[in-house]
CSV table of C-alpha atoms and ligand atoms in Angstrom, one decimal:
chain,number,residue,atom,x,y,z
A,468,UNK,CA,31.0,2.1,28.9
A,469,UNK,CA,28.7,2.0,25.9
A,470,UNK,CA,25.1,1.9,27.0
A,471,UNK,CA,23.2,-0.9,25.2
A,472,UNK,CA,19.6,-1.9,25.7
A,473,UNK,CA,17.5,-4.3,23.9
A,474,UNK,CA,13.9,-5.2,23.1
A,475,UNK,CA,13.5,-9.0,23.0
A,476,UNK,CA,9.9,-9.9,22.2
A,477,UNK,CA,8.7,-13.5,21.8
A,478,UNK,CA,6.6,-13.7,18.6
A,479,UNK,CA,3.9,-15.8,20.2
A,480,UNK,CA,0.9,-13.5,20.3
A,481,UNK,CA,0.1,-10.1,19.0
A,482,UNK,CA,2.4,-7.1,19.5
A,483,UNK,CA,0.4,-5.2,22.1
A,484,UNK,CA,0.7,-1.9,23.8
A,485,UNK,CA,2.5,-3.4,26.8
A,486,UNK,CA,5.3,-4.7,24.6
A,487,UNK,CA,5.4,-1.4,22.7
A,488,UNK,CA,5.8,0.5,25.9
A,489,UNK,CA,8.7,-1.7,27.0
A,490,UNK,CA,10.3,-1.2,23.6
A,491,UNK,CA,9.8,2.5,23.9
A,492,UNK,CA,11.4,2.8,27.4
A,493,UNK,CA,14.4,0.7,26.3
A,494,UNK,CA,14.8,2.7,23.2
A,495,UNK,CA,14.4,6.0,25.0
A,496,UNK,CA,16.9,5.0,27.7
A,497,UNK,CA,19.5,4.2,25.0
A,498,UNK,CA,18.8,7.3,23.0
A,499,UNK,CA,18.9,9.5,26.1
A,500,UNK,CA,22.4,8.4,27.0
A,501,UNK,CA,23.7,8.2,23.4
A,502,UNK,CA,23.7,4.4,23.6
A,503,UNK,CA,22.6,1.6,21.3
A,504,UNK,CA,19.4,-0.3,21.0
A,505,UNK,CA,19.2,-3.9,19.9
A,506,UNK,CA,16.2,-5.8,18.5
A,507,UNK,CA,16.1,-9.5,19.1
A,508,UNK,CA,13.3,-12.0,18.4
A,509,UNK,CA,13.1,-14.7,21.0
A,510,UNK,CA,11.6,-17.4,18.9
A,511,UNK,CA,13.0,-20.5,20.6
A,512,UNK,CA,9.4,-21.7,21.4
A,513,UNK,CA,9.0,-23.2,18.0
A,514,UNK,CA,5.4,-24.3,18.6
A,515,UNK,CA,4.1,-20.9,19.6
A,516,UNK,CA,6.3,-18.6,17.5
A,517,UNK,CA,4.7,-17.5,14.2
A,518,UNK,CA,5.7,-15.6,11.2
A,519,UNK,CA,2.7,-13.2,11.4
A,520,UNK,CA,3.7,-12.4,14.9
A,521,UNK,CA,7.2,-11.6,13.8
A,522,UNK,CA,5.8,-9.4,11.0
A,523,UNK,CA,3.5,-7.6,13.5
A,524,UNK,CA,6.5,-6.7,15.7
A,525,UNK,CA,8.4,-5.4,12.7
A,526,UNK,CA,5.5,-3.4,11.4
A,527,UNK,CA,4.8,-2.0,14.8
A,528,UNK,CA,8.4,-1.0,15.4
A,529,UNK,CA,8.6,0.6,12.0
A,530,UNK,CA,5.3,2.4,12.3
A,531,UNK,CA,6.3,3.8,15.7
A,532,UNK,CA,9.7,4.7,14.2
A,533,UNK,CA,11.6,2.9,17.0
A,534,UNK,CA,14.8,2.3,15.1
A,535,UNK,CA,17.4,-0.2,16.2
A,536,UNK,CA,21.2,-0.1,15.8
A,537,UNK,CA,21.8,-3.8,15.9
A,538,UNK,CA,19.9,-6.8,14.9
A,539,UNK,CA,17.5,-8.1,13.9
A,540,UNK,CA,18.7,-11.1,15.8
A,541,UNK,CA,16.7,-14.4,15.9
A,542,UNK,CA,17.5,-16.9,18.7
A,543,UNK,CA,16.7,-19.8,16.4
A,544,UNK,CA,19.7,-18.8,14.3
A,545,UNK,CA,22.0,-19.0,17.3
A,546,UNK,CA,21.7,-22.6,18.4
A,547,UNK,CA,25.3,-23.4,17.6
A,548,UNK,CA,26.5,-20.6,20.0
A,549,UNK,CA,24.1,-21.8,22.8
A,550,UNK,CA,25.4,-25.4,22.4
A,551,UNK,CA,29.0,-24.1,22.5
A,552,UNK,CA,28.3,-22.4,25.9
A,553,UNK,CA,26.5,-25.5,27.2
A,554,UNK,CA,29.5,-27.7,26.4
A,555,UNK,CA,31.8,-25.2,28.0
A,556,UNK,CA,29.7,-25.1,31.2
A,557,UNK,CA,29.6,-28.9,31.3
A,558,UNK,CA,33.4,-29.0,31.0
A,559,UNK,CA,33.8,-26.4,33.8
A,560,UNK,CA,31.2,-28.2,36.1
A,561,UNK,CA,28.8,-25.2,36.2
A,562,UNK,CA,26.3,-27.4,34.5
A,563,UNK,CA,25.6,-31.1,34.6
A,564,UNK,CA,23.7,-33.8,32.8
A,565,UNK,CA,20.6,-35.1,34.5
A,566,UNK,CA,19.3,-38.5,33.7
A,567,UNK,CA,16.3,-38.5,36.1
A,568,UNK,CA,13.2,-40.0,34.5
A,569,UNK,CA,9.9,-38.2,34.3
A,570,UNK,CA,8.4,-40.6,36.8
A,571,UNK,CA,11.1,-39.9,39.3
A,572,UNK,CA,10.7,-36.2,38.9
A,573,UNK,CA,7.0,-36.5,39.3
A,574,UNK,CA,7.3,-38.6,42.5
A,575,UNK,CA,9.7,-36.1,43.9
A,576,UNK,CA,7.4,-33.3,43.1
A,577,UNK,CA,4.4,-35.0,44.7
A,578,UNK,CA,6.4,-35.8,47.8
A,579,UNK,CA,7.6,-32.2,48.2
A,580,UNK,CA,4.1,-30.8,47.7
A,581,UNK,CA,2.7,-33.3,50.2
A,582,UNK,CA,5.3,-31.9,52.7
A,583,UNK,CA,4.2,-28.4,51.9
A,584,UNK,CA,7.5,-27.6,50.2
A,585,UNK,CA,8.1,-25.7,47.0
A,586,UNK,CA,8.7,-28.3,44.3
A,587,UNK,CA,12.3,-28.2,43.1
A,588,UNK,CA,14.9,-30.6,41.7
A,589,UNK,CA,16.8,-32.3,44.6
A,590,UNK,CA,20.2,-32.4,42.8
A,591,UNK,CA,20.5,-36.2,42.6
A,592,UNK,CA,22.5,-36.1,39.3
A,593,UNK,CA,24.6,-33.1,40.4
A,594,UNK,CA,26.5,-35.3,42.8
A,595,UNK,CA,26.2,-38.6,41.0
A,596,UNK,CA,29.2,-40.5,39.7
A,597,UNK,CA,27.2,-43.0,37.7
A,598,UNK,CA,28.5,-43.9,34.3
A,599,UNK,CA,26.1,-43.3,31.5
A,600,UNK,CA,26.2,-44.3,27.8
A,601,UNK,CA,27.0,-41.3,25.5
A,602,UNK,CA,23.6,-41.7,23.8
A,603,UNK,CA,21.5,-42.1,27.0
A,604,UNK,CA,18.8,-39.3,27.0
A,605,UNK,CA,19.4,-36.5,29.4
A,606,UNK,CA,18.8,-32.9,30.0
A,607,UNK,CA,21.5,-30.4,31.1
A,608,UNK,CA,20.9,-28.5,34.3
A,609,UNK,CA,22.6,-25.4,35.6
A,610,UNK,CA,24.4,-26.0,38.8
A,611,UNK,CA,22.8,-23.1,40.8
A,612,UNK,CA,24.7,-22.0,43.8
A,613,UNK,CA,23.3,-23.8,46.9
A,614,UNK,CA,23.7,-21.1,49.4
A,615,UNK,CA,23.9,-17.4,49.7
A,616,UNK,CA,21.6,-15.1,47.8
A,617,UNK,CA,21.2,-13.1,44.6
A,618,UNK,CA,20.9,-9.4,45.0
A,619,UNK,CA,20.2,-6.8,42.4
A,620,UNK,CA,19.2,-3.2,42.5
A,621,UNK,CA,16.3,-2.8,40.2
A,622,UNK,CA,16.5,0.6,38.6
A,623,UNK,CA,12.7,1.1,39.0
A,624,UNK,CA,11.8,-1.0,42.0
A,625,UNK,CA,14.9,-0.7,44.2
A,626,UNK,CA,16.8,-3.5,45.9
A,627,UNK,CA,15.6,-7.1,45.4
A,628,UNK,CA,17.1,-10.2,46.9
A,629,UNK,CA,16.4,-13.9,46.2
A,630,UNK,CA,17.7,-16.7,48.4
A,631,UNK,CA,19.6,-19.2,46.3
A,632,UNK,CA,17.9,-22.1,48.1
A,633,UNK,CA,14.6,-21.0,46.5
A,634,UNK,CA,16.1,-21.4,43.0
A,635,UNK,CA,16.1,-24.7,41.1
A,636,UNK,CA,18.8,-26.2,39.1
A,637,UNK,CA,17.3,-24.9,36.0
A,638,UNK,CA,17.2,-27.1,32.8
A,639,UNK,CA,19.2,-25.2,30.2
A,640,UNK,CA,19.1,-27.9,27.5
A,641,UNK,CA,16.2,-30.2,26.9
A,642,UNK,CA,16.4,-33.9,26.0
A,643,UNK,CA,16.0,-33.1,22.3
A,644,UNK,CA,19.1,-30.9,22.5
A,645,UNK,CA,17.3,-27.5,22.3
A,646,UNK,CA,18.4,-24.8,24.7
A,647,UNK,CA,15.8,-23.2,27.1
A,648,UNK,CA,14.5,-19.7,27.3
A,649,UNK,CA,16.3,-18.3,30.3
A,650,UNK,CA,19.6,-19.7,29.1
A,651,UNK,CA,19.3,-18.2,25.6
A,652,UNK,CA,18.5,-14.8,27.1
A,653,UNK,CA,21.6,-14.9,29.2
A,654,UNK,CA,23.9,-15.9,26.3
A,655,UNK,CA,22.4,-13.2,24.1
A,656,UNK,CA,22.6,-10.5,26.7
A,657,UNK,CA,26.2,-11.4,27.2
A,658,UNK,CA,27.2,-11.7,23.5
A,659,UNK,CA,25.3,-8.5,22.6
A,660,UNK,CA,27.0,-6.7,25.5
A,661,UNK,CA,23.7,-5.5,26.9
A,662,UNK,CA,24.3,-3.1,29.8
A,663,UNK,CA,20.6,-2.4,30.8
A,664,UNK,CA,17.8,-4.9,30.7
A,665,UNK,CA,14.5,-3.1,30.7
A,666,UNK,CA,11.5,-5.5,30.6
A,667,UNK,CA,8.1,-6.3,32.1
A,668,UNK,CA,7.7,-7.1,35.7
A,669,UNK,CA,6.6,-10.6,34.8
A,670,UNK,CA,10.3,-11.4,34.3
A,671,UNK,CA,11.4,-10.5,37.9
A,672,UNK,CA,11.5,-14.1,38.9
A,673,UNK,CA,13.8,-14.9,35.9
A,674,UNK,CA,16.3,-12.3,36.9
A,675,UNK,CA,18.1,-14.1,39.8
A,676,UNK,CA,18.4,-17.3,37.7
A,677,UNK,CA,19.8,-15.3,34.8
A,678,UNK,CA,22.2,-13.5,37.0
A,679,UNK,CA,23.5,-16.8,38.4
A,680,UNK,CA,24.1,-18.2,35.0
A,681,UNK,CA,25.8,-14.9,33.8
A,682,UNK,CA,28.2,-15.2,36.8
A,683,UNK,CA,28.8,-18.8,36.1
A,684,UNK,CA,29.9,-18.1,32.5
A,685,UNK,CA,32.1,-15.2,33.6
A,686,UNK,CA,29.8,-12.6,32.0
A,687,UNK,CA,29.2,-9.1,33.4
A,688,UNK,CA,25.8,-8.6,35.1
A,689,UNK,CA,23.8,-5.9,33.4
A,690,UNK,CA,21.5,-3.5,35.3
A,691,UNK,CA,17.8,-4.5,35.4
A,692,UNK,CA,14.7,-2.4,35.4
A,693,UNK,CA,11.3,-4.1,35.6
A,694,UNK,CA,8.4,-2.0,34.3
A,695,UNK,CA,5.0,-2.4,36.0
A,696,UNK,CA,1.9,-3.9,34.3
A,697,UNK,CA,-0.7,-2.0,32.4
A,698,UNK,CA,-4.3,-2.6,33.7
A,699,UNK,CA,-7.7,-2.1,32.1
A,700,UNK,CA,-10.1,0.3,33.7
A,701,UNK,CA,-11.5,-2.5,35.8
A,702,UNK,CA,-8.2,-3.0,37.5
A,703,UNK,CA,-7.4,-6.3,35.8
A,704,UNK,CA,-4.4,-7.0,33.6
A,705,UNK,CA,-4.9,-5.3,30.2
A,706,UNK,CA,-6.2,-7.8,27.7
A,707,UNK,CA,-8.3,-8.3,24.7
A,708,UNK,CA,-11.3,-8.1,26.9
A,709,UNK,CA,-10.6,-4.4,27.4
A,710,UNK,CA,-10.3,-3.9,23.7
A,711,UNK,CA,-6.5,-4.0,23.9
A,712,UNK,CA,-5.3,-4.7,20.5
A,713,UNK,CA,-2.1,-5.1,18.5
A,714,UNK,CA,-0.1,-2.0,17.8
A,715,UNK,CA,-1.0,-1.9,14.1
A,716,UNK,CA,-4.7,-1.8,15.0
A,717,UNK,CA,-4.1,1.7,16.4
A,718,UNK,CA,-2.8,2.7,13.0
A,719,UNK,CA,-5.9,1.1,11.4
A,720,UNK,CA,-8.1,3.0,13.9
A,721,UNK,CA,-6.6,6.3,12.8
A,722,UNK,CA,-4.0,7.1,15.4
A,723,UNK,CA,-0.8,8.9,14.7
A,724,UNK,CA,2.4,7.2,15.9
A,725,UNK,CA,3.3,10.4,17.8
A,726,UNK,CA,0.1,10.2,19.8
A,727,UNK,CA,0.6,6.5,20.7
A,728,UNK,CA,4.2,7.2,21.7
A,729,UNK,CA,3.2,10.2,23.8
A,730,UNK,CA,0.4,8.2,25.4
A,731,UNK,CA,2.7,5.2,26.1
A,732,UNK,CA,5.6,7.3,27.5
A,733,UNK,CA,3.2,8.8,30.1
A,734,UNK,CA,1.7,5.4,31.0
A,735,UNK,CA,4.2,4.9,33.8
A,736,UNK,CA,6.6,7.8,33.4
A,737,UNK,CA,6.2,11.5,34.3
A,738,UNK,CA,8.1,14.7,34.1
A,739,UNK,CA,6.3,17.2,36.4
A,740,UNK,CA,2.8,17.6,35.2
A,741,UNK,CA,3.7,17.9,31.5
A,742,UNK,CA,1.4,15.8,29.2
A,743,UNK,CA,2.6,16.6,25.7
A,744,UNK,CA,6.0,15.3,24.7
A,745,UNK,CA,7.5,15.4,21.2
A,746,UNK,CA,9.7,12.4,20.5
A,747,UNK,CA,12.8,14.7,20.8
A,748,UNK,CA,11.7,15.8,24.2
A,749,UNK,CA,11.1,12.3,25.3
A,750,UNK,CA,14.6,11.4,24.2
A,751,UNK,CA,16.0,14.3,26.1
A,752,UNK,CA,14.0,13.9,29.3
A,753,UNK,CA,13.4,10.2,29.8
A,754,UNK,CA,15.0,8.6,32.8
A,755,UNK,CA,14.2,5.4,34.7
A,756,UNK,CA,14.2,7.4,38.0
A,757,UNK,CA,10.8,8.8,37.1
A,758,UNK,CA,9.2,5.5,36.0
A,759,UNK,CA,6.4,4.5,38.4
A,760,UNK,CA,6.5,1.3,40.5
A,761,UNK,CA,2.8,1.0,40.5
A,762,UNK,CA,0.6,-0.3,37.7
A,763,UNK,CA,-0.8,2.0,35.1
A,764,UNK,CA,-4.4,2.1,33.9
A,765,UNK,CA,-5.1,2.3,30.2
A,766,UNK,CA,-7.4,5.2,29.2
A,767,UNK,CA,-8.6,5.3,25.6
A,768,UNK,CA,-10.1,8.8,26.1
A,769,UNK,CA,-6.7,10.3,26.8
A,770,UNK,CA,-5.2,8.6,23.8
A,771,UNK,CA,-7.9,10.1,21.7
A,772,UNK,CA,-7.3,13.5,23.2
A,773,UNK,CA,-3.6,13.2,22.4
A,774,UNK,CA,-4.4,12.1,18.9
A,775,UNK,CA,-6.6,15.1,18.3
A,776,UNK,CA,-3.8,17.3,19.6
A,777,UNK,CA,-1.2,15.9,17.2
A,778,UNK,CA,-3.6,15.9,14.2
A,779,UNK,CA,-3.8,19.7,14.8
A,780,UNK,CA,-0.3,20.5,15.9
A,781,UNK,CA,2.0,18.5,13.7
A,782,UNK,CA,2.6,20.0,10.2
A,783,UNK,CA,-0.4,19.2,8.0
A,784,UNK,CA,1.9,17.9,5.3
A,785,UNK,CA,3.2,15.3,7.7
A,786,UNK,CA,-0.2,14.3,9.0
A,787,UNK,CA,-1.3,13.9,5.4
A,788,UNK,CA,1.3,11.2,4.8
A,789,UNK,CA,-0.4,9.1,7.5
A,790,UNK,CA,-3.9,10.0,6.2
A,791,UNK,CA,-3.1,8.5,2.7
A,792,UNK,CA,-3.6,5.0,4.0
A,793,UNK,CA,-7.0,5.8,5.4
A,794,UNK,CA,-8.2,7.6,2.3
A,795,UNK,CA,-7.2,4.5,0.3
A,796,UNK,CA,-9.2,2.3,2.7
A,797,UNK,CA,-12.2,4.5,1.9
A,798,UNK,CA,-11.6,4.0,-1.8
A,799,UNK,CA,-11.5,7.8,-2.4
A,800,UNK,CA,-9.8,9.2,-5.5
A,801,UNK,CA,-8.5,12.5,-4.3
A,802,UNK,CA,-7.2,13.8,-7.6
A,803,UNK,CA,-10.2,16.1,-8.2
A,804,UNK,CA,-10.4,17.7,-4.7
A,805,UNK,CA,-8.4,19.4,-2.1
A,806,UNK,CA,-4.9,18.2,-1.3
A,807,UNK,CA,-4.7,15.9,1.8
A,808,UNK,CA,-2.8,18.5,3.8
A,809,UNK,CA,-5.7,20.9,3.1
A,810,UNK,CA,-8.1,18.2,4.3
A,811,UNK,CA,-6.2,17.9,7.6
A,812,UNK,CA,-6.6,21.6,8.1
A,813,UNK,CA,-10.3,21.5,7.2
A,814,UNK,CA,-11.4,18.6,9.2
A,815,UNK,CA,-8.6,18.2,11.9
A,816,UNK,CA,-10.3,20.3,14.5
A,817,UNK,CA,-13.6,18.3,14.2
A,818,UNK,CA,-12.0,14.8,14.1
A,819,UNK,CA,-10.2,12.8,16.8
A,820,UNK,CA,-8.8,10.2,14.4
A,821,UNK,CA,-7.5,10.0,10.8
A,822,UNK,CA,-10.1,7.4,10.2
A,823,UNK,CA,-12.8,9.9,11.1
A,824,UNK,CA,-11.3,12.5,8.7
A,825,UNK,CA,-11.2,9.9,5.9
A,826,UNK,CA,-14.8,8.8,6.7
A,827,UNK,CA,-16.1,12.4,6.7
A,828,UNK,CA,-14.4,13.8,3.7
A,829,UNK,CA,-16.2,12.1,0.8
A,830,UNK,CA,-18.2,15.2,-0.3
A,831,UNK,CA,-14.9,17.0,-1.1
A,832,UNK,CA,-14.2,14.4,-3.8
A,833,UNK,CA,-17.3,12.6,-4.7
A,834,UNK,CA,-20.8,13.7,-5.7
A,835,UNK,CA,-23.7,12.1,-3.8
A,836,UNK,CA,-27.1,11.2,-4.8
A,837,UNK,CA,-28.8,11.4,-1.4
A,838,UNK,CA,-29.0,14.0,1.4
A,839,UNK,CA,-29.0,13.2,5.1
A,840,UNK,CA,-32.7,12.8,5.7
A,841,UNK,CA,-33.0,15.0,8.8
A,842,UNK,CA,-30.8,17.7,7.3
A,843,UNK,CA,-32.8,17.8,4.1
A,844,UNK,CA,-36.2,17.8,6.0
A,845,UNK,CA,-35.0,20.9,7.9
A,846,UNK,CA,-33.0,22.9,5.4
A,847,UNK,CA,-34.0,21.9,1.9
A,848,UNK,CA,-37.6,23.1,2.0
A,849,UNK,CA,-39.4,25.3,-0.6
A,850,UNK,CA,-38.4,28.5,1.2
A,851,UNK,CA,-34.8,27.6,0.6
A,852,UNK,CA,-35.2,27.5,-3.2
A,853,UNK,CA,-34.9,31.3,-3.9
A,854,UNK,CA,-32.0,31.5,-1.4
A,855,UNK,CA,-30.2,28.7,-3.2
A,856,UNK,CA,-31.0,30.3,-6.6
A,857,UNK,CA,-29.6,33.6,-5.4
A,858,UNK,CA,-26.4,32.2,-4.0
A,859,UNK,CA,-25.9,30.1,-7.1
A,860,UNK,CA,-25.9,33.3,-9.2
A,861,UNK,CA,-23.5,35.0,-6.9
A,862,UNK,CA,-21.1,32.0,-6.8
A,863,UNK,CA,-21.3,31.6,-10.5
A,864,UNK,CA,-20.2,35.2,-11.0
A,865,UNK,CA,-17.0,34.9,-9.0
A,866,UNK,CA,-13.9,35.4,-11.1
A,867,UNK,CA,-11.3,34.6,-8.6
A,868,UNK,CA,-12.4,31.6,-6.5
A,869,UNK,CA,-11.0,32.1,-3.0
A,870,UNK,CA,-12.5,31.6,0.5
A,871,UNK,CA,-12.8,35.4,0.8
A,872,UNK,CA,-14.7,35.7,-2.5
A,873,UNK,CA,-17.0,32.8,-1.5
A,874,UNK,CA,-17.6,34.5,1.9
A,875,UNK,CA,-18.5,37.8,0.2
A,876,UNK,CA,-20.9,36.0,-2.1
A,877,UNK,CA,-22.8,34.4,0.8
A,878,UNK,CA,-22.8,37.6,2.7
A,879,UNK,CA,-24.2,39.6,-0.2
A,880,UNK,CA,-26.9,37.0,-0.8
A,881,UNK,CA,-28.0,37.3,2.8
A,882,UNK,CA,-28.0,41.1,2.5
A,883,UNK,CA,-29.9,41.3,-0.7
A,884,UNK,CA,-32.6,38.9,0.5
A,885,UNK,CA,-32.6,40.6,3.9
A,886,UNK,CA,-32.2,37.3,5.8
A,887,UNK,CA,-29.6,36.2,8.4
A,888,UNK,CA,-26.4,34.4,7.2
A,889,UNK,CA,-27.7,31.2,8.7
A,890,UNK,CA,-30.7,31.2,6.4
A,891,UNK,CA,-28.3,31.1,3.5
A,892,UNK,CA,-25.6,29.1,5.1
A,893,UNK,CA,-27.6,26.0,6.2
A,894,UNK,CA,-29.3,25.3,2.9
A,895,UNK,CA,-26.1,25.9,1.1
A,896,UNK,CA,-24.2,23.5,3.5
A,897,UNK,CA,-26.7,20.7,3.1
A,898,UNK,CA,-26.8,21.3,-0.7
A,899,UNK,CA,-23.0,21.0,-1.0
A,900,UNK,CA,-22.1,18.4,1.6
A,901,UNK,CA,-25.3,16.4,1.9
A,902,UNK,CA,-25.3,16.9,5.7
A,903,UNK,CA,-25.7,19.7,8.2
A,904,UNK,CA,-22.2,19.3,9.6
A,905,UNK,CA,-19.1,20.6,7.9
A,906,UNK,CA,-16.2,22.9,8.6
A,907,UNK,CA,-16.6,26.6,8.2
A,908,UNK,CA,-18.7,27.2,5.1
A,909,UNK,CA,-16.5,29.5,3.0
A,910,UNK,CA,-13.5,27.2,3.2
A,911,UNK,CA,-15.7,24.2,2.6
A,912,UNK,CA,-17.3,25.7,-0.5
A,913,UNK,CA,-13.9,26.9,-1.7
A,914,UNK,CA,-12.4,23.4,-1.3
A,915,UNK,CA,-15.3,21.7,-3.1
A,916,UNK,CA,-14.7,24.0,-6.1
A,917,UNK,CA,-16.7,26.3,-8.2
A,918,UNK,CA,-18.3,24.1,-10.9
A,919,UNK,CA,-18.9,21.3,-8.5
A,920,UNK,CA,-20.6,23.7,-6.0
A,921,UNK,CA,-22.9,25.1,-8.7
A,922,UNK,CA,-23.8,21.6,-9.9
A,923,UNK,CA,-24.7,20.5,-6.4
A,924,UNK,CA,-26.9,23.6,-5.8
A,925,UNK,CA,-28.7,22.7,-9.0
A,926,UNK,CA,-29.1,19.1,-7.8
A,927,UNK,CA,-30.5,20.4,-4.4
A,928,UNK,CA,-32.9,22.7,-6.3
A,929,UNK,CA,-34.1,19.8,-8.3
A,930,UNK,CA,-34.6,17.8,-5.1
A,931,UNK,CA,-36.7,20.6,-3.6
A,932,UNK,CA,-38.8,20.9,-6.7
A,933,UNK,CA,-39.5,17.2,-6.7
A,934,UNK,CA,-40.5,17.4,-3.0
A,935,UNK,CA,-43.1,20.0,-3.8
A,936,UNK,CA,-44.8,17.9,-6.4
B,616,LIG,N1,10.9,-12.6,25.3
B,616,LIG,C1,10.4,-12.1,26.5
B,616,LIG,C2,9.0,-11.6,26.4
B,616,LIG,O1,8.6,-11.4,25.3
B,616,LIG,C3,11.2,-10.9,27.1
B,616,LIG,C4,12.5,-11.4,27.6
B,616,LIG,C5,13.4,-10.3,28.2
B,616,LIG,O2,13.1,-9.1,27.9
B,616,LIG,O3,14.3,-10.6,28.8
B,616,LIG,O4,8.3,-11.5,27.3
């Protein structure tokens, strides 16, 4: 049997981390077993589905590199097929037309509630032999089995059983002729030959209804796995209040897809006490057996830790491809400075996000007209002038501009002036970067370049001279 999973988001809100984790688990399950992964957009709720939400799903899936083998399907393009199945069910008696008025249903509901019963349709039209005109408005209801129970062995949560008496005769087609959500899911899972449905636990109550419909249309019943919720650090369901945002916001905030994927896979799944998983490792090791039944708590610090790890452990050339976007956001023209892969090596250890790297790299590419006030107060004082003049001369004399020759120039300056390296290093750092924070000085100076470094030292000397006046 060919394993086939699907991710079936409704494009009604933003594509959040919970959805991304469900997509990842479905994708990994298929990839682990050499199966196929289907992407299907459940857009039958015409009022709430939006084009930007569809685009956010596509952008997020593409950015995370969760590729699909089949689809993209849209439920709104499959209405003919749903209607065909509805007609078939009507003719086989597994569904029936219901002509009950809103008022009757409301009275029924109120009476049931008053008796402390769970409101459900009483099946009046199921057994009725009344004749109705062809154009009389009606809904179509599924004829749910009236006794027995629905049992399924959830691959994460274990055996689950629902009594059929608790299940309503679900409306599968509305008065306006549009098919309803649970029904479309069933027809799709059947037509797309889905073998494993992996989705959020908020769908557990839909599963017995869907299984009954699948059986009624003679479809095989897939295996189900319901993934637990993600909570915020206050124990409440993760939401915007916790700063939970759409997947692409993580890109905007400077995360690498590898970091988010690693974070999400561990949010509910484990393999011993291992924390770092490459995508290949995830594909090899993932199994539903090790997915937790309990809710997971979102922890931004851990995500930052993973991002820092990946910035420094993935090939710098690759990290640079993701850095480009952030550099563009900062409006930096990188043609006159170090290559982006170089920048990753220079700033990666100091920064937890690509956004931080982009925000703190300006001095490699652009001259500045002001120094950080505190740094200048401390390090660009008159005593620093002779030091800067001396190091200027040494740097100007370098024939072969390398980190080693820069290092030697700084060292010789300190030796000749008989001062510690710091006494040379700090004024030079502030002169070249405008701040007192930068990566190791020799590589920084080297990356800034010879003529630019000399010009900035002149600028700093000028600044000191003006301060003295
Ligand atoms: N469209 C549903 C949702 O976005 C998922 C349905 C399913 O996976 O069966 O919650």
